[in-house]
Coordinates of C-alpha atoms and ligand atoms in Angstrom, one line a residue:
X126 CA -5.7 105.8 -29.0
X127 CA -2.8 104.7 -26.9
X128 CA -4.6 104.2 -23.9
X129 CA -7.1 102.5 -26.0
X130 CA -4.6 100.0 -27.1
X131 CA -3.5 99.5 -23.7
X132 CA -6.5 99.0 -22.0
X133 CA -7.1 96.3 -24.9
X134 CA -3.2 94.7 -24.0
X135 CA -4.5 94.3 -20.6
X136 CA -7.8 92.4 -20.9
X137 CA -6.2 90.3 -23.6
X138 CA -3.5 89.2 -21.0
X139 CA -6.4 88.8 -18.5
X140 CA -8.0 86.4 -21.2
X141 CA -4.9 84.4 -21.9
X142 CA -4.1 84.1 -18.2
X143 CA -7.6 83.0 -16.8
X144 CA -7.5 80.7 -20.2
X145 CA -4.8 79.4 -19.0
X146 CA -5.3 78.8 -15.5
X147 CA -8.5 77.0 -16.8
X148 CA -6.4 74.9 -19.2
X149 CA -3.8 73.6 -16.2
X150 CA -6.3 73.1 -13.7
X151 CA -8.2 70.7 -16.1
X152 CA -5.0 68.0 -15.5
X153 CA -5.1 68.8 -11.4
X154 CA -5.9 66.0 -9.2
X155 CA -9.0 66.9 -6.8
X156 CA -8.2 67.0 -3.0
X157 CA -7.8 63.3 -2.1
X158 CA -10.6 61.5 -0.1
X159 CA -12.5 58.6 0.8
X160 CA -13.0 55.9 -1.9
X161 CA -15.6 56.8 -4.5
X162 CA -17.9 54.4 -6.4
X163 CA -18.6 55.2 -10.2
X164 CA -21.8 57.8 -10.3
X165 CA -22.9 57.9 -6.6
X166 CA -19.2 58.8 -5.7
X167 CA -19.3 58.6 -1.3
X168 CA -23.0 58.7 -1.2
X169 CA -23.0 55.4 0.9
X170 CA -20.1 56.6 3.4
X171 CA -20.6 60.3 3.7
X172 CA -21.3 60.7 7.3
X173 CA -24.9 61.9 8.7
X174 CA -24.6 62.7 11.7
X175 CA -21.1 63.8 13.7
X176 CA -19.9 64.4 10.8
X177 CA -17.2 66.8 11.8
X178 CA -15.5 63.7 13.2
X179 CA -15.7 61.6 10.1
X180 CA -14.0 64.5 8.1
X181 CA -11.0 64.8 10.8
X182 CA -10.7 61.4 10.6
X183 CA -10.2 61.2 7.4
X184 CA -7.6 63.8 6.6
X185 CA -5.4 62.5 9.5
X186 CA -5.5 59.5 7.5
X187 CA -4.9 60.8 4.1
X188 CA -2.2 63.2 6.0
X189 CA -4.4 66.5 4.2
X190 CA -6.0 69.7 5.5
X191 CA -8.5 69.6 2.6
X192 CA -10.1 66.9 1.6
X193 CA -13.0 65.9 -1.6
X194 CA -16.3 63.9 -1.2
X195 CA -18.7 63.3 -4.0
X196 CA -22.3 62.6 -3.4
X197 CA -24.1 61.6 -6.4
X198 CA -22.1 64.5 -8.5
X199 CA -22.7 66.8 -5.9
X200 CA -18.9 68.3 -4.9
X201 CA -17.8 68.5 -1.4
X202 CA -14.4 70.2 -0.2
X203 CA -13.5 69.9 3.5
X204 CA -11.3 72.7 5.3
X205 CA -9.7 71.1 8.2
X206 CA -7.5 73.8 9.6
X207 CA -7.5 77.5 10.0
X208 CA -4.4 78.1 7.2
X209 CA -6.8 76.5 4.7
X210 CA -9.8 78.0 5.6
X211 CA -8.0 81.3 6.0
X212 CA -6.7 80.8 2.5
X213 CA -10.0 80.0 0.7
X214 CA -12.9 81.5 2.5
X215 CA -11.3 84.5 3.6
X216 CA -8.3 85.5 1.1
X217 CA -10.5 84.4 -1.7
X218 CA -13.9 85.3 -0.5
X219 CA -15.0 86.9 -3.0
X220 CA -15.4 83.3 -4.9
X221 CA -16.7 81.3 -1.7
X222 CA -19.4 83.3 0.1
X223 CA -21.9 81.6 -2.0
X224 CA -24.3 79.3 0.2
X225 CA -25.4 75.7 -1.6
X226 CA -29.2 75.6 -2.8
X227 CA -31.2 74.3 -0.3
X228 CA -34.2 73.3 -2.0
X229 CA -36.7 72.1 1.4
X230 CA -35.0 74.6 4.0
X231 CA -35.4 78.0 1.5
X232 CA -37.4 77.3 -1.9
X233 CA -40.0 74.4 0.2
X234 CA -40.4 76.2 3.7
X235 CA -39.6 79.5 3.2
X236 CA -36.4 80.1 4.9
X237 CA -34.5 81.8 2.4
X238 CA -35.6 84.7 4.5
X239 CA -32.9 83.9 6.7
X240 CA -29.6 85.7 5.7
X241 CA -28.0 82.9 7.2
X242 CA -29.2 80.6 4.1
X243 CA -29.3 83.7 1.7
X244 CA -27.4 83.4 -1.9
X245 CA -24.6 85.5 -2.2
X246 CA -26.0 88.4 -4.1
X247 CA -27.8 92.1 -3.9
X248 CA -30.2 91.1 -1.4
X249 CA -27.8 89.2 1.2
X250 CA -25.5 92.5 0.6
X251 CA -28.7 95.0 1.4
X252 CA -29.1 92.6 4.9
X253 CA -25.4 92.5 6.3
X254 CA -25.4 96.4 5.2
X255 CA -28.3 96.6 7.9
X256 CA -26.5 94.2 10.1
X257 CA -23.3 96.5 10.0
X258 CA -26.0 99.2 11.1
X259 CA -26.7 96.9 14.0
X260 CA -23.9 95.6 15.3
X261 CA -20.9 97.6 14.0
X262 CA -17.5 96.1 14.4
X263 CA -15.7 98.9 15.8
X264 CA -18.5 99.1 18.4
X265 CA -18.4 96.5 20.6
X266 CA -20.3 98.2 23.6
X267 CA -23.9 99.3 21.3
X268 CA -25.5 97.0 22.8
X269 CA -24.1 96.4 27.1
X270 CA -27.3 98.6 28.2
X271 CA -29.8 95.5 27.1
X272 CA -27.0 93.1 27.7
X273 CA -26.9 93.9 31.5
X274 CA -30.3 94.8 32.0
X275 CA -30.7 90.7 30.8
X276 CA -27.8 89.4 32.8
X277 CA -29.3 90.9 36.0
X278 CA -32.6 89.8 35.2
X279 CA -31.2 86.5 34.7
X280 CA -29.8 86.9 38.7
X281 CA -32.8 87.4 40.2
X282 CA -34.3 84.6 38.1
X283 CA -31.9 81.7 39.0
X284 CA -32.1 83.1 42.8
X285 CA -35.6 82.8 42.9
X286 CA -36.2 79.6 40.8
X287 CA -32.3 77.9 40.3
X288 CA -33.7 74.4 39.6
X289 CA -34.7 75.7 36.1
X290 CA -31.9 77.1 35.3
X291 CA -31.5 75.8 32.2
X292 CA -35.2 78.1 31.2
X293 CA -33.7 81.2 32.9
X294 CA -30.6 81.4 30.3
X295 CA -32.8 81.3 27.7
X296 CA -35.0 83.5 28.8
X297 CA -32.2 86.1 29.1
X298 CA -31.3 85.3 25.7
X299 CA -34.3 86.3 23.8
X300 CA -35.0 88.9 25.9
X301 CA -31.4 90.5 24.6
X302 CA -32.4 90.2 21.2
X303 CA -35.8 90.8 21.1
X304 CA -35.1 94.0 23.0
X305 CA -32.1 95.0 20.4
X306 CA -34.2 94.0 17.4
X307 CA -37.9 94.9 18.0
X308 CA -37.9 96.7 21.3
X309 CA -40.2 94.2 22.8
X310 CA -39.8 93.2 26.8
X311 CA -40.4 89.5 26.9
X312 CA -42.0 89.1 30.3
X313 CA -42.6 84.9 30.0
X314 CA -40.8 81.7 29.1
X315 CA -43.9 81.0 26.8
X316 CA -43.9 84.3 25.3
X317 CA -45.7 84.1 21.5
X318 CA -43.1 85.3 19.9
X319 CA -40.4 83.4 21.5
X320 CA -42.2 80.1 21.0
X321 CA -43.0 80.4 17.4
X322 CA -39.3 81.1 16.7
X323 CA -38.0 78.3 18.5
X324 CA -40.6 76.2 16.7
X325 CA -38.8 77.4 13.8
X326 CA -35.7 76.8 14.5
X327 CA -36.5 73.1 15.9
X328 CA -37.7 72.8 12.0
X329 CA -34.5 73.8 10.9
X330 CA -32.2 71.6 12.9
X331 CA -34.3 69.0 11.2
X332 CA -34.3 69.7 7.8
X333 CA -30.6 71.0 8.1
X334 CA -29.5 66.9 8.6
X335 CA -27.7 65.9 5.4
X336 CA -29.8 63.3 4.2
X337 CA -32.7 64.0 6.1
X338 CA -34.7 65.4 3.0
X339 CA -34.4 63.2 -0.8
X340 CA -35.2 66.5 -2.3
X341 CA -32.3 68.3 -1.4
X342 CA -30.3 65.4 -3.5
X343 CA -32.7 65.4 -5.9
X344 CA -34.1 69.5 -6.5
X345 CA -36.6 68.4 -9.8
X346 CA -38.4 66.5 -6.5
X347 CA -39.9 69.5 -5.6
X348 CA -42.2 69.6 -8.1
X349 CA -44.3 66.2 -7.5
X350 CA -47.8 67.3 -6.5
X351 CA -48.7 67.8 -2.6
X352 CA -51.5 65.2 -3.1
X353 CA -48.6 62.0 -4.5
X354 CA -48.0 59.4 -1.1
X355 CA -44.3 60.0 -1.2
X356 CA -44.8 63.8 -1.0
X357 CA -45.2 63.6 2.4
X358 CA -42.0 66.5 2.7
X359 CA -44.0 68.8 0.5
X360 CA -47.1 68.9 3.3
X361 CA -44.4 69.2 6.5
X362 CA -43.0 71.7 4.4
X363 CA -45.9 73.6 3.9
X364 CA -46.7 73.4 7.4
X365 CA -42.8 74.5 8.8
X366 CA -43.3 77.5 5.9
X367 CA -46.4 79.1 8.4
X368 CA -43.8 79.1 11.2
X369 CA -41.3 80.5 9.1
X370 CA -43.9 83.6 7.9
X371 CA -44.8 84.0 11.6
X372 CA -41.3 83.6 13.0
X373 CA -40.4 87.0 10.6
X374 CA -43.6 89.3 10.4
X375 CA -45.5 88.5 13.7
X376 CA -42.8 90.8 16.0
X377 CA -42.2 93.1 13.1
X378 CA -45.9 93.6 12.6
X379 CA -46.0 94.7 16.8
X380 CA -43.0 97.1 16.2
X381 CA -44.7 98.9 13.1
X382 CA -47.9 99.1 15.5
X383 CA -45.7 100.5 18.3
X384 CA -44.5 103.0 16.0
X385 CA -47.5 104.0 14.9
X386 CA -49.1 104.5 18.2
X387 CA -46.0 106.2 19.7
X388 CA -45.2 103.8 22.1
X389 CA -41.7 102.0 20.2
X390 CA -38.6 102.2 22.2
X391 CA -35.5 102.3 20.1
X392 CA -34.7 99.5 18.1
X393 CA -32.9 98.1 15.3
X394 CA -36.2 97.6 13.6
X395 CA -37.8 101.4 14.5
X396 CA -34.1 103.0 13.7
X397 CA -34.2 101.3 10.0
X398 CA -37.9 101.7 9.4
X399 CA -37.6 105.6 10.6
X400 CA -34.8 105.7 8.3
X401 CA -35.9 104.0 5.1
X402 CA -39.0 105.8 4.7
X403 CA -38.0 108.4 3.0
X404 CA -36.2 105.7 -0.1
X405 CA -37.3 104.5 -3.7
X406 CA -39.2 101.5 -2.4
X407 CA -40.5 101.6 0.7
X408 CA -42.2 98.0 0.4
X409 CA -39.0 96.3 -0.7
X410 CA -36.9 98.1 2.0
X411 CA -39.5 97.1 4.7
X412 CA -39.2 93.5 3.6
X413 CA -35.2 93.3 3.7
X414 CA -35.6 94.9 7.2
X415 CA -38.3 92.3 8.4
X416 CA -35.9 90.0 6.9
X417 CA -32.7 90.9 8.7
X418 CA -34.4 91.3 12.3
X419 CA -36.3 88.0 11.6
X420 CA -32.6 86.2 11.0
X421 CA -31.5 87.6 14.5
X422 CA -33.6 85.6 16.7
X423 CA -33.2 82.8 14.3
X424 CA -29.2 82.8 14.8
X425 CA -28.5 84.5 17.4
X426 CA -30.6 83.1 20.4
X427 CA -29.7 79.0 20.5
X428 CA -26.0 79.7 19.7
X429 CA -25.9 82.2 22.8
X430 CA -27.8 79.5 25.2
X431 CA -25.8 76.9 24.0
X432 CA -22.2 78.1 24.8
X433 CA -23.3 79.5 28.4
X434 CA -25.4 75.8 29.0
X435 CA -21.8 74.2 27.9
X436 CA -19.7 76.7 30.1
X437 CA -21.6 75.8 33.1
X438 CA -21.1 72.2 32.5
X439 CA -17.7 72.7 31.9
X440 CA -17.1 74.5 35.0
X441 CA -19.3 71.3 36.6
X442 CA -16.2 69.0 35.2
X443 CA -13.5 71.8 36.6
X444 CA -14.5 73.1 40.0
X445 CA -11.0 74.5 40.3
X446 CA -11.4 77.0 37.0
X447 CA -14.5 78.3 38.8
X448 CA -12.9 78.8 42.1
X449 CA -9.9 81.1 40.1
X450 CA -12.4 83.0 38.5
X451 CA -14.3 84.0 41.5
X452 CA -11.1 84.6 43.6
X453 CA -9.6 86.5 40.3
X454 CA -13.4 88.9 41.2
X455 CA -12.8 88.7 44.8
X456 CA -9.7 90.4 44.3
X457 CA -10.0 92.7 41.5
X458 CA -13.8 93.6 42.4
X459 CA -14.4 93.0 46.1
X460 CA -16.4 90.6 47.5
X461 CA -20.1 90.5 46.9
X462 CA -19.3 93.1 44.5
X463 CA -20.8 92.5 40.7
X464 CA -18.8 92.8 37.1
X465 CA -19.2 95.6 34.5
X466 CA -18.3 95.3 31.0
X467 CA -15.7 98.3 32.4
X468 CA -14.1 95.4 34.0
X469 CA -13.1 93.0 31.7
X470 CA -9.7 93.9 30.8
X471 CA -8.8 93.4 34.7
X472 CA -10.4 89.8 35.1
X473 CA -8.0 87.8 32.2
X474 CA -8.8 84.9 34.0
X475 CA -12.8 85.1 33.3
X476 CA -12.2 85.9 29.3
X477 CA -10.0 82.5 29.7
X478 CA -13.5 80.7 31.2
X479 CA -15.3 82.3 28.3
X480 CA -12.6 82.2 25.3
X481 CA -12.5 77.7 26.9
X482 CA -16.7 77.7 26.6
X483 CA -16.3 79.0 23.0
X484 CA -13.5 76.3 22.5
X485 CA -14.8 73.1 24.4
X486 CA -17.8 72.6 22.8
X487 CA -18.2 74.7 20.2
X488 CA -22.0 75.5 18.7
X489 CA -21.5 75.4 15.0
X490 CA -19.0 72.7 14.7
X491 CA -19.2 72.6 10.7
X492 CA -20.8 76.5 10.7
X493 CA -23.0 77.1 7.8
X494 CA -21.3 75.7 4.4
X495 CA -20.1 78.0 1.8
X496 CA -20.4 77.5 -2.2
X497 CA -18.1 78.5 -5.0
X498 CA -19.3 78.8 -8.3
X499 CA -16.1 79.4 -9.8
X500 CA -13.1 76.6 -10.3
X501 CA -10.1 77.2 -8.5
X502 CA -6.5 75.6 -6.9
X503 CA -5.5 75.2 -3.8
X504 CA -1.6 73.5 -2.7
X505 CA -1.8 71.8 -6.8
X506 CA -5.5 70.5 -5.9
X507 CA -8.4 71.4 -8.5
X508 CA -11.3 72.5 -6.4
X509 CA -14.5 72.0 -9.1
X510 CA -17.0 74.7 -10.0
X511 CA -20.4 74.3 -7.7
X512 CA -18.6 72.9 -4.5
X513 CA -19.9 73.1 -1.0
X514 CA -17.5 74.4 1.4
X515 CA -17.2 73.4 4.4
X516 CA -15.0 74.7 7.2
X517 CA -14.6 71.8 9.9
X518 CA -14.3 74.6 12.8
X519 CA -14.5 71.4 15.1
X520 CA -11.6 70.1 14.1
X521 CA -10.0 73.5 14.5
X522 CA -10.9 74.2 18.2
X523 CA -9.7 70.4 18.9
X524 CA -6.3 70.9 17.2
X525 CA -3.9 69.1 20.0
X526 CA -0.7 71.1 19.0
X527 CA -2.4 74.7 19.5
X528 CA -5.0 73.1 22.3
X529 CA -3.3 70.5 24.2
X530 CA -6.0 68.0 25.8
X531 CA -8.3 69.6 23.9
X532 CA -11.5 67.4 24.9
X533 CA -10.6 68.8 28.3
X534 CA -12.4 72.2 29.7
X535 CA -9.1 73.7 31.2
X536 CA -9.7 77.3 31.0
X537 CA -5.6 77.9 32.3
X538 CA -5.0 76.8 28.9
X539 CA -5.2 80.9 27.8
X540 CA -3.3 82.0 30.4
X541 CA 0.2 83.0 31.0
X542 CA 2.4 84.5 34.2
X543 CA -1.1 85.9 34.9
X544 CA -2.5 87.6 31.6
X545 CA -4.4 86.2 28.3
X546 CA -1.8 84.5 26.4
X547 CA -2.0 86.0 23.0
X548 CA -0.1 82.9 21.7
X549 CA -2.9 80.6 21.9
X550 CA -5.4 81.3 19.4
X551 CA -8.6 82.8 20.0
X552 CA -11.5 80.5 19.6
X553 CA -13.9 83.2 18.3
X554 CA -11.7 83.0 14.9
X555 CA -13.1 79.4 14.1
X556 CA -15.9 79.9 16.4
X557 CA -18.0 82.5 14.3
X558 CA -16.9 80.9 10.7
X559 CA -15.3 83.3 8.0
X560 CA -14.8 85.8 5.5
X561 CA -17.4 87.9 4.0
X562 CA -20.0 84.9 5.7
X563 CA -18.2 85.3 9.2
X564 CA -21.1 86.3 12.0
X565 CA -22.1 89.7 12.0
X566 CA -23.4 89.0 15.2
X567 CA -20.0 87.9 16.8
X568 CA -19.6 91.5 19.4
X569 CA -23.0 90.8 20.6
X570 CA -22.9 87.2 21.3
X571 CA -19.1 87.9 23.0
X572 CA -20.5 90.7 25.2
X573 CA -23.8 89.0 25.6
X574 CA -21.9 85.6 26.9
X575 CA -18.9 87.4 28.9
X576 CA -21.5 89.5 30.7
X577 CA -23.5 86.5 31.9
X578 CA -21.1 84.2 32.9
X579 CA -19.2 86.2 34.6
X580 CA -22.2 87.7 36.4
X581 CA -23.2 84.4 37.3
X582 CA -20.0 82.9 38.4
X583 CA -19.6 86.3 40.6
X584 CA -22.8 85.6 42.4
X585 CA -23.1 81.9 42.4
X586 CA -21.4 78.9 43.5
X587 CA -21.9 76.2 40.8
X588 CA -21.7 72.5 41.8
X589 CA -23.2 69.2 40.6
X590 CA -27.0 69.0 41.9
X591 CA -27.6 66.0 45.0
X592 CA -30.8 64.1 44.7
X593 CA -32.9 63.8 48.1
X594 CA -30.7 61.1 49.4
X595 CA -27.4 62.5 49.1
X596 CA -26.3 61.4 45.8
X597 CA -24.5 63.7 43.6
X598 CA -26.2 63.6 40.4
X599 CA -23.6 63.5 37.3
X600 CA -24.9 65.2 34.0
X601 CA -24.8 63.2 30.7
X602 CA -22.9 65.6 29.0
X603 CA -24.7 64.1 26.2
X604 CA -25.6 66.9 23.5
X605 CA -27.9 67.2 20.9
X606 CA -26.1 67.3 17.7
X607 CA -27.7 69.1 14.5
X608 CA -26.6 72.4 12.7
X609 CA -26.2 73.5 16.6
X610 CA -24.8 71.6 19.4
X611 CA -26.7 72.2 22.5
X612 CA -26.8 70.2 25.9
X613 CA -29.3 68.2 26.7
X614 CA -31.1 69.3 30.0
X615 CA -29.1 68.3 32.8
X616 CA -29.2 69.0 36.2
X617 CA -27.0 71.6 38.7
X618 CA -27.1 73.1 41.9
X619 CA -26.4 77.3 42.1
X620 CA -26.0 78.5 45.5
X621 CA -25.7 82.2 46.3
X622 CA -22.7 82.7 47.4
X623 CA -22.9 85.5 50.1
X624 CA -25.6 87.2 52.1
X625 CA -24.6 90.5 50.5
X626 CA -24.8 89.2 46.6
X627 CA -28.4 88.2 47.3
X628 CA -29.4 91.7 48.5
X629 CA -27.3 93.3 45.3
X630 CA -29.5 91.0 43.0
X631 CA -32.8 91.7 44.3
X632 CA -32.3 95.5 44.6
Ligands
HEM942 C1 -22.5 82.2 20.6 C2 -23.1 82.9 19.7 C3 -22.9 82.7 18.2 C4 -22.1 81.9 17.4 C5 -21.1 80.8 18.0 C6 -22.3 82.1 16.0 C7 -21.7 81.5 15.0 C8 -22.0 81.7 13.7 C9 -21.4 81.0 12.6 C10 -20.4 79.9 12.7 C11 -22.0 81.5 11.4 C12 -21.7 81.0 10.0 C13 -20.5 81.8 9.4 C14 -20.0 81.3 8.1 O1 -20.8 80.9 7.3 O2 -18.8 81.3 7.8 C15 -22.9 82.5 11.8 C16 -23.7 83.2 10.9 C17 -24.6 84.2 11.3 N1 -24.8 84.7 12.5 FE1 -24.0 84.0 14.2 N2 -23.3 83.2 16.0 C18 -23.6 83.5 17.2 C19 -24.5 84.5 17.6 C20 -25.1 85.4 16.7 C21 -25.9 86.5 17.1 C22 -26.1 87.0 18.5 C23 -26.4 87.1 15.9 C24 -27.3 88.3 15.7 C25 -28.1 88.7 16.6 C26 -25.9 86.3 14.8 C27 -26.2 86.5 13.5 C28 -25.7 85.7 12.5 C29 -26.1 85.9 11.1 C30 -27.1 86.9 10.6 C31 -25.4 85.0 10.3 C32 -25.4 84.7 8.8 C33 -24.3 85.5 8.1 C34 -24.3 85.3 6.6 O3 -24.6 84.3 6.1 O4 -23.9 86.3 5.9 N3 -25.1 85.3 15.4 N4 -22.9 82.7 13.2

């Protein structure tokens, strides 16, 4: 009876307490922001493209790390440093992992398959539990076999063929994660299953512009009949949702074959399948598995390309930082001698090339925006029920007092009387987003990108490519600038540094 009475104390002081909380917040101001019209709130100034810049902007100008937009009702908060995302998406994660409805991307073309866009619920927690399977955190070395198998591939490639350079990389991306996922070799740069997942994710850089679709203002929009003239986003959509089916059951359909006929190698895809057979419902668990391995092509493959394109354009702008990395390899290594992931705690200064490529120009600059249903405070500010969230990890890798210059690619920046300085933040904390959302995929894609470009730094020397006549040709360093930021092509010359390197590659 006591306890009874107790228990009952409790919840009432629960009830009063979140009452409140409710009450006070009511009178909070929101975050401050940009001027708002009556109704359509910022809808004419919220920023479409760059839009990581906008947001900095603005709260250097407001003097704020958060800041509140309002789009036609819809509510906006933007996180502009690391102590406020910290705070909100990780310390209270358990009220911002949601992810905003995206009615073209997941209800129109199908995408909700990907765990990236996923809602915060039973499903999304059956996928990162598979994930975890995948790509554990306290294993860091599950997957080096494929990872150096792909970097020396890669070798071989860009000796043979360095003018497309830019293909090889790529190459040696999907054939790391198809490997891990499905336990298929991709032999060619126009392999099937390679080309209908980058068709895919070329349809999602599109839709994933703000603006670039009315309906994802306007959800009731998806309703208007495929045959009305202004549904024309209804038909693309129909036509991106084929890629999206084939992008997520075309290599799981070849695994279960392989299975069948005894010829799968292990993979994430035959270890779950092998594994789940025996549960409740085998058709739901196959489709949270198709699911999962389908998301890690989708998110794993263009961020990896993009930060080893940007490193070797970086090193293109800093021919010195290249030179101390290979001399750093010279030393600890020998010469014409390659790196192992065994090595990587003796070669600071190539984690400091890396940890900069991660840094200079980061891949997700805004990440993928979190939701909270709930209404909560932050610093006296009333953040409203049904917010998107968005972390501006841009403006946290270009913070001048912790990264000084920070437009410039100065890998030094990480080091100190010879070692990692552990006072200068890690990129990979912004770099892979946060809290219960944060990339499960973040060991891999460290391993994956430390393995290659230190490989290729070891065996290459990089320079800016000469046309016939002599001319040094200077990239762009112009970058195409959706959901991911990836170089455009650009030109470079890779020359093989020693006779003895070549022979180690092609053996
Ligand atoms: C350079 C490489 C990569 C970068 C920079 C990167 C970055 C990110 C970022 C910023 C997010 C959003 C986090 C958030 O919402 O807070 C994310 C999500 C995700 N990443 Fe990565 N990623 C990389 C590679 C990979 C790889 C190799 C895989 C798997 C093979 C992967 C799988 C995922 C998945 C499944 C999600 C969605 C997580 C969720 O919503 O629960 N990523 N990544």
């Amino acid at each position: 009876m006591i306890q009874l009475a107790t228990l009952a104390c409790f919840f009432l002081i629960v009830y009063l307490y979140v009452r409140h909380l409710k009450s006070s917040s009511r009178h909070l101001h929101l975050p401050p922001g940009p001027k708002k019209l009556p109704l359509l709130g910022n809808l004419f100034n919220v920023p479409t493209s760059l839009a990581w810049i906008t947001y900095h902007k603005w709260c250097k100008e407001l003097n704020t790390d958060i800041i509140h937009l309002s789009v036609a009702g819809m509510s906006i908060v933007v996180l502009d440093n690391i102590e406020a995302a910290t705070e909100l998406l990780e310390k209270r994660s358990h009220i911002y992992s949601g992810r905003p409805r995206l009615p073209m991307l997941s209800e129109l073309m199908g995408y909700d398959f990907n765990v990236g866009f996923m809602q915060y619920g039973e499903r999304w927690r059956k996928c990162r539990r598979l994930l975890h399977i995948a790509f554990p955190p306290d294993d860091s070395q599950r997957h080096h076999p494929q990872e150096l198998n792909a970097a020396h591939n890669l070798l071989l490639r860009l000796l043979e063929d360095p003018e497309n350079f830019m293909d090889h990389i790529k190459h040696m991306a999907a054939e790391t994660i198809m490997s891990i996922a499905y336990g298929i070799e991709i032999k060619r740069n126009d392999d099937p299953y390679v080309t209908v997942a980058e068709q895919g994710n070329k349809a999602i850089a599109m839709v994933a512009v703000p603006g670039a679709f009315l309906v994802d203002t306007i959800p009731a929009l998806k309703h208007v009949p495929d045959w009305m003239p202004f549904a024309g986003f209804k038909r693309k959509a129909k036509e991106w949702k084929k890629l999206a089916l084939m992008a997520s059951a075309m290599p799981f359909e070849t695994t279960k074959q392989m299975i069948d006929d005894g010829s799968a190698v292990p993979s994430f895809v035959s270890y779950c399948l092998e594994n789940s057979r025996a549960g409740d419902d085998p058709a739901f668990e196959e489709s949270i598995i198709r699911d999962t391995a389908g998301t890690m092509y989708l998110a794993g493959a263009d961020t990896t390309v993009a930060i080893i394109w940007s490193c070797i354009l970086g090193l293109l702008t800093n021919p010195g930082a290249l030179k101390k990395a290979q001399q750093e390899m010279d030393s600890v290594l020998g010469v014409g001698v390659l790196p192992e992931f065994g090595d990587q705690d003796s070669l600071p200064y190539v984690m400091a090339v890396v940890r900069e490529a991660f840094r200079w120009r980061d891949v997700a600059p805004i990440a993928i925006p979190h939701y909270t249903a709930v209404e909560d405070v932050y610093n006296g500010y009333r953040i409203p029920a049904g917010s998107i969230v968005v972390a501006n990890s841009w403006a946290m890798l270009h913070d001048e007092t912790m990264y000084p210059e920070p437009f410039e690619f100065n890998p030094d920046r990480f080091i100190k009387d010879g070692k990692l300085n552990h006072a200068v933040r890690d990129p990979g904390h912004a770099a892979f987003g946060f809290g219960r959302r944060e990339c499960p995929g973040r060991n891999m894609a460290l391993s994956s990108v430390w393995i290659t470009v230190a490989s290729i730094m070891a065996a290459f020397d990089i320079s800016k490519a000469v046309d016939k006549d002599g001319n040094t040709i200077e990239p762009s360093y112009e970058y195409l600038q959706d959901m991911i930021c990836m170089p455009l092509p650009f030109k470079c010359s890779l020359k093989p540094r020693s006779k003895e390197i070549q022979r180690l590659i092609r053996c």
